[in-house]
Coordinates of C-alpha atoms in Angstrom, one line a residue:
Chain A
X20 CA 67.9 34.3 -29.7
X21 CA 68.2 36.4 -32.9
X22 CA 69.6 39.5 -30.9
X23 CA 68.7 41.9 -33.9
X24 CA 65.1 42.1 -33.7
X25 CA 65.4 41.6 -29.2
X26 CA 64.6 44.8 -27.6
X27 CA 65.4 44.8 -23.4
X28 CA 62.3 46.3 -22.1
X29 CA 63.3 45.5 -18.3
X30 CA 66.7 44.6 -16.5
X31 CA 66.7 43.2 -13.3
X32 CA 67.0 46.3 -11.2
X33 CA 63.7 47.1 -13.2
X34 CA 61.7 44.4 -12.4
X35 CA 63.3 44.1 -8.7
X36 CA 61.8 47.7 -8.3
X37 CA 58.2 46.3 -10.2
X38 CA 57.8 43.5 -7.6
X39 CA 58.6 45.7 -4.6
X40 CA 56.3 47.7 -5.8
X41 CA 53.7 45.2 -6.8
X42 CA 54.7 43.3 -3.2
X43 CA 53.6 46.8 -1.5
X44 CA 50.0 47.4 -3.4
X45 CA 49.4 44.1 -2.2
X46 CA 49.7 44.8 1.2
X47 CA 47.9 48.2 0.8
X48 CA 45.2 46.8 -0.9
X49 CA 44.5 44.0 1.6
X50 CA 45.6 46.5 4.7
X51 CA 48.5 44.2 5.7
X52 CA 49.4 40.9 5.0
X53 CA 46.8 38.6 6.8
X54 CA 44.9 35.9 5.0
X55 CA 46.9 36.7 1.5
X56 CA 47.9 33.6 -0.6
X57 CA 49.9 33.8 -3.4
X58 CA 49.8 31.4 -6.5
X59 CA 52.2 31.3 -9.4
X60 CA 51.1 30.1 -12.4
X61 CA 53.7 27.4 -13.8
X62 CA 56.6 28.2 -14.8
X63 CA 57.7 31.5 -14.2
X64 CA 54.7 33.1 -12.3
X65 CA 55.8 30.5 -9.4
X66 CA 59.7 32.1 -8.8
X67 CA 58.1 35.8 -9.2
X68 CA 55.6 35.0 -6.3
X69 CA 58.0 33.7 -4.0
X70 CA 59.7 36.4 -4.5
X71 CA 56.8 38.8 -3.9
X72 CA 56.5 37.1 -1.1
X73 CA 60.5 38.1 0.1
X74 CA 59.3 41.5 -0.6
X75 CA 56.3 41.3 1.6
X76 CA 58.2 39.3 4.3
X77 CA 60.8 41.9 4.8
X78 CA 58.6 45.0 4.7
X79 CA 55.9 43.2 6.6
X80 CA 57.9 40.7 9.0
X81 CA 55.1 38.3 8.3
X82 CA 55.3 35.0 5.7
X83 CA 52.6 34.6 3.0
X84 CA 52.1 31.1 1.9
X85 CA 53.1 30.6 -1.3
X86 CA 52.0 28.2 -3.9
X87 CA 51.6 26.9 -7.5
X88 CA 48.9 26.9 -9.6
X89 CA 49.2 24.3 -12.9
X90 CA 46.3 25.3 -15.7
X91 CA 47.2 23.0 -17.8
X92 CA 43.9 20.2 -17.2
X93 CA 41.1 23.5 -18.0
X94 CA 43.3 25.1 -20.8
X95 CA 40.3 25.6 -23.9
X96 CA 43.1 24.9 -26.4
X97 CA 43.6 21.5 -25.2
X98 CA 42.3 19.6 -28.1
X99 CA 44.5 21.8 -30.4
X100 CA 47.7 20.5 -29.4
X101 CA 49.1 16.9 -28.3
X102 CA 48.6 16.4 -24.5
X103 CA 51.0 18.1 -23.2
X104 CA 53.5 17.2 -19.4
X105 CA 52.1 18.6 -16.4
X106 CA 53.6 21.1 -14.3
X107 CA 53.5 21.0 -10.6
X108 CA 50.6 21.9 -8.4
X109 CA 51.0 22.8 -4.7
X110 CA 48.5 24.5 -2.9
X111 CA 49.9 25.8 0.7
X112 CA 48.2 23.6 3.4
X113 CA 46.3 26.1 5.0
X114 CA 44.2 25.8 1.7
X115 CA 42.4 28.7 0.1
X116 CA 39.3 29.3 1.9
X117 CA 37.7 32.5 2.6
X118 CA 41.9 33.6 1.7
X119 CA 42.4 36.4 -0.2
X120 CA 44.2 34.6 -3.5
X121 CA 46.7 36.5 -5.5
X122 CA 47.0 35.2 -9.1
X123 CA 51.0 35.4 -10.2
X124 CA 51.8 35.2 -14.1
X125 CA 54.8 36.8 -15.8
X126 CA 52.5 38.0 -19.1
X127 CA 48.6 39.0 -19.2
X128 CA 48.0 38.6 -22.6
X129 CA 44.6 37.0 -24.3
X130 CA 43.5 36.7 -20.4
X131 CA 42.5 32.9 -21.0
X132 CA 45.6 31.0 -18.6
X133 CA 43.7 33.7 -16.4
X134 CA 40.6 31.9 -17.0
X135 CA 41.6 28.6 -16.7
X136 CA 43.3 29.3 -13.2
X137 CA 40.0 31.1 -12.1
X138 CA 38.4 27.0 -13.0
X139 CA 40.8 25.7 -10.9
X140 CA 40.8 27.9 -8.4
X141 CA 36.8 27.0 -8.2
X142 CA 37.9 23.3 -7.9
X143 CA 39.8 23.6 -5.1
X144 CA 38.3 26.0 -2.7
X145 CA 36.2 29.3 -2.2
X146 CA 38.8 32.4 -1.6
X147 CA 37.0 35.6 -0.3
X148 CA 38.7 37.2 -3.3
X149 CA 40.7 36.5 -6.0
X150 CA 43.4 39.3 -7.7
X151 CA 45.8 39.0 -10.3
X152 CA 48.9 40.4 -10.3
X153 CA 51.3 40.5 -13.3
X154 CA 54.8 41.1 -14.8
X155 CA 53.7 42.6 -17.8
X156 CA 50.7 43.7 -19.4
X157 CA 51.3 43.0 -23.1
X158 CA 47.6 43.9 -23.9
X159 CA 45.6 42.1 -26.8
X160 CA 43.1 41.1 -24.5
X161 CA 40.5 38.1 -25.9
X162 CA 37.8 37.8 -22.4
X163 CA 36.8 40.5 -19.6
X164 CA 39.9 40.2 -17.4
X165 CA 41.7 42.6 -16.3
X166 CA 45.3 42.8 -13.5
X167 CA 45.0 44.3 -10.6
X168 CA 48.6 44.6 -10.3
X169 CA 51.1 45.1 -12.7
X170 CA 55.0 45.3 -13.4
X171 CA 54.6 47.2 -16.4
X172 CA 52.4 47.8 -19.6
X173 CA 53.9 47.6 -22.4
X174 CA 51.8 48.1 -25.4
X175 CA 53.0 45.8 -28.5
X176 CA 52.1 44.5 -31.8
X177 CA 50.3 41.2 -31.8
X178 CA 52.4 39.4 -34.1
X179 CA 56.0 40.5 -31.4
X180 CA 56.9 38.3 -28.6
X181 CA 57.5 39.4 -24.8
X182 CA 59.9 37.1 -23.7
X183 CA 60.2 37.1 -19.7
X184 CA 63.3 35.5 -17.8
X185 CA 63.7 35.2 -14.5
X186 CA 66.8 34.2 -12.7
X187 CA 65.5 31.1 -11.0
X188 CA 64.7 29.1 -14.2
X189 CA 66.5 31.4 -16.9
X190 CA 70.2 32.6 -15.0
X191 CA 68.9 35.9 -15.7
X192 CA 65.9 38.7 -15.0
X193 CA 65.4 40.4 -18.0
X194 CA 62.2 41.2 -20.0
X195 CA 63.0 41.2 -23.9
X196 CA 60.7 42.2 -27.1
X197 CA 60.6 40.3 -30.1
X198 CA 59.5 41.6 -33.3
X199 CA 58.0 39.3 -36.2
X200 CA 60.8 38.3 -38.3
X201 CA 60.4 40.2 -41.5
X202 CA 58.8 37.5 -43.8
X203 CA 56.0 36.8 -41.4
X204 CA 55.4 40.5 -40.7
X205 CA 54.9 41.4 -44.4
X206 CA 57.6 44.2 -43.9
X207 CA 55.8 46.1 -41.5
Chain B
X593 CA 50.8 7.8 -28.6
X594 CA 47.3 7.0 -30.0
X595 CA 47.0 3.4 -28.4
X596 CA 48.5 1.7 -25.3
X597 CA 48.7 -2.0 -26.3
X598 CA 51.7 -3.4 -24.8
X599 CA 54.2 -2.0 -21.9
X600 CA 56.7 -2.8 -24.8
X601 CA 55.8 -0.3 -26.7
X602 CA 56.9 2.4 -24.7
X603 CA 60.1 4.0 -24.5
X604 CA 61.7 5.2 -20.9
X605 CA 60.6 8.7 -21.5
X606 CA 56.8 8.3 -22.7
X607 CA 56.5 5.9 -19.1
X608 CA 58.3 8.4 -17.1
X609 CA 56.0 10.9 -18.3
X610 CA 52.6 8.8 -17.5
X611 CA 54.5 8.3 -14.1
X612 CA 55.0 11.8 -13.9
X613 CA 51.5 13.0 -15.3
X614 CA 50.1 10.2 -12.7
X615 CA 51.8 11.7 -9.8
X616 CA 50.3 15.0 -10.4
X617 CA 46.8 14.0 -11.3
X618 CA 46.7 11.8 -7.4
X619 CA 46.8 15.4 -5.8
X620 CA 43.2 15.7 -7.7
X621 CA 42.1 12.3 -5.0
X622 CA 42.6 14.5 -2.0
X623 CA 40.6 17.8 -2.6
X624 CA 37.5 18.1 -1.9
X625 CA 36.1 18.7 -6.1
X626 CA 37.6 15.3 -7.2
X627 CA 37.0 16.7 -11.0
X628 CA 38.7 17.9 -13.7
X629 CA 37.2 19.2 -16.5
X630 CA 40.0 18.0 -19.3
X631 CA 37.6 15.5 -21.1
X632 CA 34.7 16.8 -21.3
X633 CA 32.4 15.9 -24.1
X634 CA 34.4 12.8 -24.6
X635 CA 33.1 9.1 -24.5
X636 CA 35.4 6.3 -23.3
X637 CA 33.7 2.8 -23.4
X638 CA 34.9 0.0 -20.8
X639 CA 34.8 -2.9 -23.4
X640 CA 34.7 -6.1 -20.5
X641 CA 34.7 -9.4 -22.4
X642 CA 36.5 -11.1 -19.0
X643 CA 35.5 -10.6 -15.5
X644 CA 37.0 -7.8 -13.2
X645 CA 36.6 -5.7 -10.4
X646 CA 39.1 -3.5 -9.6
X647 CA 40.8 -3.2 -13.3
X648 CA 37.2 -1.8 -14.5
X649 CA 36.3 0.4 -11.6
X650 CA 39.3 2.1 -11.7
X651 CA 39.2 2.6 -15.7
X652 CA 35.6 4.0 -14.7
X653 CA 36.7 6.4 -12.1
X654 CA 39.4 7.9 -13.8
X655 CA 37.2 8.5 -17.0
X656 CA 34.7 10.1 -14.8
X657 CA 37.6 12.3 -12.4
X658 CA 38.6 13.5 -15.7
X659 CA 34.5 14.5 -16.8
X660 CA 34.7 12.1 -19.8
X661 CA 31.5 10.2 -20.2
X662 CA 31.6 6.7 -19.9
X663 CA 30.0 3.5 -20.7
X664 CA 30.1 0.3 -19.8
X665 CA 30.1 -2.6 -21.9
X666 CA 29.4 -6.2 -20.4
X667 CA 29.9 -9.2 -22.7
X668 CA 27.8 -10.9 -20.3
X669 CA 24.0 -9.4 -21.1
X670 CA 24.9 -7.8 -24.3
X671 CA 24.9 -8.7 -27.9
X672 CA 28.1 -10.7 -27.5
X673 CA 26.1 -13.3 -25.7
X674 CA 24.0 -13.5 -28.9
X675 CA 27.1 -14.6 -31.0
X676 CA 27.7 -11.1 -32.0
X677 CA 31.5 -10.7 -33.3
X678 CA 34.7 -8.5 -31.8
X679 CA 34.0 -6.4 -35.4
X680 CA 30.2 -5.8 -35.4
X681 CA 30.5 -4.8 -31.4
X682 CA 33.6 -2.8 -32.8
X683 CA 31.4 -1.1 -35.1
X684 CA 28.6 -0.3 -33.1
X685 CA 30.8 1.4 -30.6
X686 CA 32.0 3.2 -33.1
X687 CA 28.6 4.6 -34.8
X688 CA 28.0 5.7 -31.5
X689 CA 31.2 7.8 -31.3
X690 CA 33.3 6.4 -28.4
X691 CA 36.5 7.9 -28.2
X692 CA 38.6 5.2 -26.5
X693 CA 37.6 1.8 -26.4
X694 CA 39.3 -0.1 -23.0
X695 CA 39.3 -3.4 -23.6
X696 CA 39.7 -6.9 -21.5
X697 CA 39.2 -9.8 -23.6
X698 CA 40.1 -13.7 -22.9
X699 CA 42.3 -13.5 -26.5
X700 CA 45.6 -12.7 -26.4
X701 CA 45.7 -10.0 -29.3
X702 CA 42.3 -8.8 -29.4
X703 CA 42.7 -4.7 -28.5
X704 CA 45.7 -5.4 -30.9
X705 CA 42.9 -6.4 -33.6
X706 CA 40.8 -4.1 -32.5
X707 CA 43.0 -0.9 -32.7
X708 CA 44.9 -2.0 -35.9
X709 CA 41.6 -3.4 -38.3
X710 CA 40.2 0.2 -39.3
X711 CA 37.1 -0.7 -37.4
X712 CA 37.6 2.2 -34.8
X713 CA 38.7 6.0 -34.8
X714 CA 39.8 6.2 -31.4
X715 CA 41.9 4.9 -29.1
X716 CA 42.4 1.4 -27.9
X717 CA 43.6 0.9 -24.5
X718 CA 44.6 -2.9 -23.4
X719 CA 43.3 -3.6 -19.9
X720 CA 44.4 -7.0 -20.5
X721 CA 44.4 -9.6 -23.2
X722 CA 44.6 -13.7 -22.3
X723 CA 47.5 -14.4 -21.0
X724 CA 49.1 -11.7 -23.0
X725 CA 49.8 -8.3 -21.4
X726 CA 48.6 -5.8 -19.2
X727 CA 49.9 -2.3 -19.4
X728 CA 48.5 -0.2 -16.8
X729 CA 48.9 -2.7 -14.2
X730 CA 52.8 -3.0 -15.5
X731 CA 52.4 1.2 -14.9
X732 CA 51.2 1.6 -11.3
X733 CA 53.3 -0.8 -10.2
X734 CA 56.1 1.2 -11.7
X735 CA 54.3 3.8 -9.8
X736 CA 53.9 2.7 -6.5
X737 CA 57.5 1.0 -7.0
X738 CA 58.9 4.3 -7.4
X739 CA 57.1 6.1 -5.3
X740 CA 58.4 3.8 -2.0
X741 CA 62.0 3.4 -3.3
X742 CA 63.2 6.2 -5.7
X743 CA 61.3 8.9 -4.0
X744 CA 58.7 8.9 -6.8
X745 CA 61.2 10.9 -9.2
X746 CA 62.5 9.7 -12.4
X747 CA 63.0 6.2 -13.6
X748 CA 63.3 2.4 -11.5
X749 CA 67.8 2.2 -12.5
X750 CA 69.0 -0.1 -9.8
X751 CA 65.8 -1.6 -8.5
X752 CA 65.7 -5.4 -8.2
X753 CA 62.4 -6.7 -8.6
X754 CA 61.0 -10.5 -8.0
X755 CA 58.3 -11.7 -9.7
X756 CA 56.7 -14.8 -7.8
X757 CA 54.7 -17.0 -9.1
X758 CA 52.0 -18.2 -12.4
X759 CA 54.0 -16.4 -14.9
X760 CA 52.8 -19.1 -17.2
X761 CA 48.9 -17.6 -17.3
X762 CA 50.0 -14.2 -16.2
X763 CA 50.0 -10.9 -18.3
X764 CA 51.0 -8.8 -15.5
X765 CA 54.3 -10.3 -15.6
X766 CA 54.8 -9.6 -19.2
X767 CA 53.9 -6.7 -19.0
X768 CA 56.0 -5.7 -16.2
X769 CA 58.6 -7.8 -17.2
X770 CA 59.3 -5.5 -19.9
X771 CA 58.3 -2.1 -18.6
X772 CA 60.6 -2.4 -15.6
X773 CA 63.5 -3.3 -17.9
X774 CA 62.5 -0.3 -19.6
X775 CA 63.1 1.4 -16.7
X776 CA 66.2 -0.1 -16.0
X777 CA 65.1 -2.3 -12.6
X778 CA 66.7 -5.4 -12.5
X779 CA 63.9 -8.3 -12.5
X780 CA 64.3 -12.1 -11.5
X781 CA 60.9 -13.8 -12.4
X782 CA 60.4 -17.4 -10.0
X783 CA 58.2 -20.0 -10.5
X784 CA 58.5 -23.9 -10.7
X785 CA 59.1 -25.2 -14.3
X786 CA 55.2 -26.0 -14.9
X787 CA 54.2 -22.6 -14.6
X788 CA 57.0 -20.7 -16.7
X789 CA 56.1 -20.1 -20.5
X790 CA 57.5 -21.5 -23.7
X791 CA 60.5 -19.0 -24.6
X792 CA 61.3 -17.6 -21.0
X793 CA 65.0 -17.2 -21.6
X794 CA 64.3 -14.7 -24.3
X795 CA 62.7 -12.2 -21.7
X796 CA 64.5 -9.6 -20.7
X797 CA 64.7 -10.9 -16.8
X798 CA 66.8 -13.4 -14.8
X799 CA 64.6 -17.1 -14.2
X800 CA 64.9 -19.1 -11.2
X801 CA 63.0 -21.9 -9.5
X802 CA 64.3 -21.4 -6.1
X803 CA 62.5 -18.0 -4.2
X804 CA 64.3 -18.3 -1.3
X805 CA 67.8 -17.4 -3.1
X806 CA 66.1 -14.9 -4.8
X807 CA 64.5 -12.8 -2.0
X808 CA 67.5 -11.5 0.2
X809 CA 68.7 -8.9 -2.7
X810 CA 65.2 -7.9 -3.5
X811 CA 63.7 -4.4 -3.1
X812 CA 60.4 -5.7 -4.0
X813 CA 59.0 -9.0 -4.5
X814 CA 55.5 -9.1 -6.5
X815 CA 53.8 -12.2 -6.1
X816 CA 51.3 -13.5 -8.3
X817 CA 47.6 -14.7 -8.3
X818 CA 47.5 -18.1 -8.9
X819 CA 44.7 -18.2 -11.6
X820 CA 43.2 -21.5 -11.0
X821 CA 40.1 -20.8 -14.3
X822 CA 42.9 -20.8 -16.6
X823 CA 44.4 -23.8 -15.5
X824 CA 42.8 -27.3 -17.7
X825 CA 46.1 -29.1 -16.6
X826 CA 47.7 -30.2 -12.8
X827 CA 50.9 -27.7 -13.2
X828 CA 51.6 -28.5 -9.0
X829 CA 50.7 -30.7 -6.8
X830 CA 48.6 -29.7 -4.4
X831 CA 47.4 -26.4 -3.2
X832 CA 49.4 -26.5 0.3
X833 CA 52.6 -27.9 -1.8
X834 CA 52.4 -24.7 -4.2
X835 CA 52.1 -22.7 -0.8
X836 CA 55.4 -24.6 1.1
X837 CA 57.5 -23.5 -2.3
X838 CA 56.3 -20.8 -3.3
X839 CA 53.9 -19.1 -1.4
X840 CA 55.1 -16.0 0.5
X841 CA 54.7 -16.1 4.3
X842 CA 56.4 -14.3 7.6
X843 CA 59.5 -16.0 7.8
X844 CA 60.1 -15.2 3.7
X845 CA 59.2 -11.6 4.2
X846 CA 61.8 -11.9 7.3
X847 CA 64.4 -12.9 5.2
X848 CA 64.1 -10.1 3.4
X849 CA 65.4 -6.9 3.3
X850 CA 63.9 -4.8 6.3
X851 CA 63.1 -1.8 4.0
X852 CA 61.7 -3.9 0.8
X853 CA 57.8 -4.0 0.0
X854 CA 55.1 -6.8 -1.0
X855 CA 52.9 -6.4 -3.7
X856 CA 50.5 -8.1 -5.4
X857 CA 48.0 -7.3 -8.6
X858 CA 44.8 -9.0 -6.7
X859 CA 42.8 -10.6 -6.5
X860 CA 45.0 -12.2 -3.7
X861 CA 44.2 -16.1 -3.1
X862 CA 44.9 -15.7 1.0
X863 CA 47.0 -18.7 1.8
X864 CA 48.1 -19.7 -1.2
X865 CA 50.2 -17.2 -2.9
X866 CA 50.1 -14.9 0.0
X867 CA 49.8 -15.4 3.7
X868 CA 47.3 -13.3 5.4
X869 CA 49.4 -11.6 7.7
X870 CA 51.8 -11.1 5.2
X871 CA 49.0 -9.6 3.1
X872 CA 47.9 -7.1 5.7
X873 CA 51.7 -6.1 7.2
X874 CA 52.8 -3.2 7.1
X875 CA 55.5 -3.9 4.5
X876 CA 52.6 -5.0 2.0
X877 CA 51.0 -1.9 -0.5
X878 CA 48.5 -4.0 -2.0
X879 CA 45.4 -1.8 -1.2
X880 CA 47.9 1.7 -2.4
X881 CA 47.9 0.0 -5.4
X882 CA 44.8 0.3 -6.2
X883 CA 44.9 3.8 -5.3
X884 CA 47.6 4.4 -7.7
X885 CA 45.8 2.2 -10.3
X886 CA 43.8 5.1 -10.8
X887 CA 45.8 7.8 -11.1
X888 CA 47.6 5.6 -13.6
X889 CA 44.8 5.3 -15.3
X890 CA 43.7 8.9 -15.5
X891 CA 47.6 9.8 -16.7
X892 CA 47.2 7.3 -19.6
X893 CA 43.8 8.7 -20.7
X894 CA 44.6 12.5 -20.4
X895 CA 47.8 11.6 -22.7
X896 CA 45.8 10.2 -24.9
X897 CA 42.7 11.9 -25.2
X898 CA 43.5 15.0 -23.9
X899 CA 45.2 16.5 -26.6
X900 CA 44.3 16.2 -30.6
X901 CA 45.2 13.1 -31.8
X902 CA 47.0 12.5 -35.2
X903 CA 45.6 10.6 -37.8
X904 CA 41.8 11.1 -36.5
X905 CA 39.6 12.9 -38.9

């Protein structure tokens, strides 16, 4: 990483304290834990809903099933790229009927791996509601969706990167900004 | 990959990734929406100049899990019972805009032809040519191998594989022949001289004429059919003679290892190849190869459809 234009937005005290506190709104919002199911979206959504799941275990006492959500088979941008691998899929067994099905992703951003899950999740089953929950609102929104839950907004140019890690995959939690290198961002 | 034309052609990693892509898309068999959106809009043609049952239905319901459209294309009652040629078929199935073209054809070389002549756009998938290859039969094999003895993770290192049977007329032996290899299994094909083709010791296997030395180490034995309608010469015997040498029956699959599997590409000639209760024992995973045939199938055509494809206009 070209550590001159990285900017740390969150350290991992930061986003510990952003899933606690997305981990409790959950619970609020659903007035306990019953019937919740959380999905991560492949490949960092799925280690930041087990762990919302920790947070909700230990406040809670109770386990929500956790499970992952691959998009990749109803992306739109398919046909713009080679086929692409897989990631895994595992749906918890009590399935996700009449379930209240939380959404996990690491960055909202055009809202369409949002879209794609919402397909999938249609494939699969009929929750009694569907919410999204989210590391990081980056903003630059291209369809009507919007989080229900979110680590953090962070408002940022189009052309910059938000770059999330998370300990499980990365060695490290830690949220960092990347500007447009110079000759792409015309200087600006 | 644009084609798949031969199990040769692919290295370890592209078949560990249709393995891989395969595994995932079976999870699709057991919900209750068995549909994926992924190929919409496209239009895969089952191009059938030979006979088949399962090869073809399974090519159909893997399009169709996968929303592509698909049509299927007889020799018998079409044009090519008029004398029409591989090209002008080639050509119509072209002006109608077929994506993929799977073909079975009695010529060894013909989806070769076909995907190599600038007849077509799209992609060519071999579903078995002559006494040529097979691919995606070689594949879920692989597949199911895997799946019973590494845990269905990674590649086939350390697997030894037997091959029983008419390698001579078989493509599914080629085909896995070299597949396997590619995936580092160790493979001993058996048959009796007659039924062995010209240039054998060039594969990339062991060759013996003896089965019963070459059970006892085997973590799988895979027998073949014995395909009598491409036989114009006597290559054995007799029918029950083939069976006493070759055929595999309770007291072979005894000698084997306890833990080892049976399998078979069907259509199974009961009591000659195959014993019956050998067929239906619980060490056999002839019908879960079918199964896997189609997710297989499906992982072949998502990687090659499912993305763009180079080189298409």
């Amino acid at each position: 990483m070209d550590t001159s234009r990285a900017h740390v937005v969150l350290d991992d005290a930061d986003i510990g304290r952003a899933i606690r506190r997305i981990a409790h709104e959950i619970v609020e919002r659903a007035r306990g834990s019953e019937d919740l199911v959380l999905l991560g979206v492949p490949t960092r959504g799925v280690p930041l809903a087990e762990r919302i799941a920790g947070a909700i275990a230990s406040t809670e006492g109770t386990a929500v099933p956790v499970g992952s959500l691959d998009i990749t088979l109803y992306r739109d941008d398919l046909r713009l790229r080679p086929a692409r691998a897989l990631e895994y899929t595992s749906i918890p067994p009590e399935g996700i009927d009449g379930k209240t099905v939380i959404l996990v992703d690491d960055v909202l951003f055009s809202g369409r791996t949002v879209r794609a899950a919402l397909d999938a999740l249609n494939d699969l089953g009929r929750p009694a509601a569907v919410r999204l929950a989210v590391l990081i609102d980056r903003g630059h929104r291209e369809l009507p969706i919007r989080p229900d839950f979110v680590g953090k907004n962070l408002p940022t140019a189009i052309a910059e990167e938000v770059r999330v890690e998370v300990a499980e995959i990365d060695g490290v939690d830690r949220v960092t900004i990347l500007s447009a290198p110079d000759d792409a961002g015309n200087g600006r | 990959m644009k084609h798949l034309l031969s199990a040769g052609d692919l290295t370890r990693d592209d078949a560990v990734l249709i393995l891989d892509t395969a595994a995932e898309l079976a999870t699709v068999t057991d919900r209750s929406v068995k549909k994926l959106p992924t190929l919409r809009g496209r239009t895969v043609v089952n191009l059938f100049f030979e006979d088949s049952t399962r090869t073809r239905i399974s090519f159909e319901v893997a399009a169709k899990r996968l929303s592509a459209d698909v049509i299927n294309f007889a020799a018998k009652g079409s044009s090519v019972s008029k004398g029409e040629s591989l090209k002008d078929t080639a050509l119509t199935l072209e002006a109608i805009g077929a994506d993929a073209v799977i073909i079975r054809h009695g010529a060894s070389g013909a989806p070769h032809r076909l995907a190599n002549a600038g007849w077509i756009g799209g992609s060519v998938i071999n579903a078995g040519d002559g006494t040529h290859e097979h691919p995606t039969q070689a594949l879920l094999d692989a597949y199911t191998l895997r799946r019973h003895l590494r845990g269905g993770r990674g590649d086939l290192a350390g697997v030894r594989v037997t091959i029983v049977g008419d390698v001579l007329h078989s493509r599914v032996a080629r085909s896995n022949v070299l597949l396997l290899r590619t995936l580092g299994a160790h493979v001993t094909v058996v048959a009796p001289p007659t039924l062995l083709p010209l240039g054998i010791q060039t594969w990339p296997c062991d060759v013996s004429y003896d089965i019963d030395s070459a059970l006892p180490d085997a973590d799988a034995v895979m027998m073949l059919r014995v395909q009598g309608e491409r036989m114009r010469a006597a290559y054995f015997p007799s029918a029950n003679e083939y069976s006493r040498a070759y055929g595999l029956n309770s007291d072979r699959l005894h000698a084997m290892r306890p833990d080892s599997i049976v399998l078979h590409p069907g259509p199974m000639n009961r009591g000659m190849e195959i014993s019956a209760d050998v067929a239906d024992s619980g060490r056999s995973v002839i019908v879960e190869q079918v199964a896997n045939g189609v997710s297989v199938r499906m992982a072949v055509l998502y990687l090659l459809l499912g993305g763009n494809m180079k080189g298409q206009g």
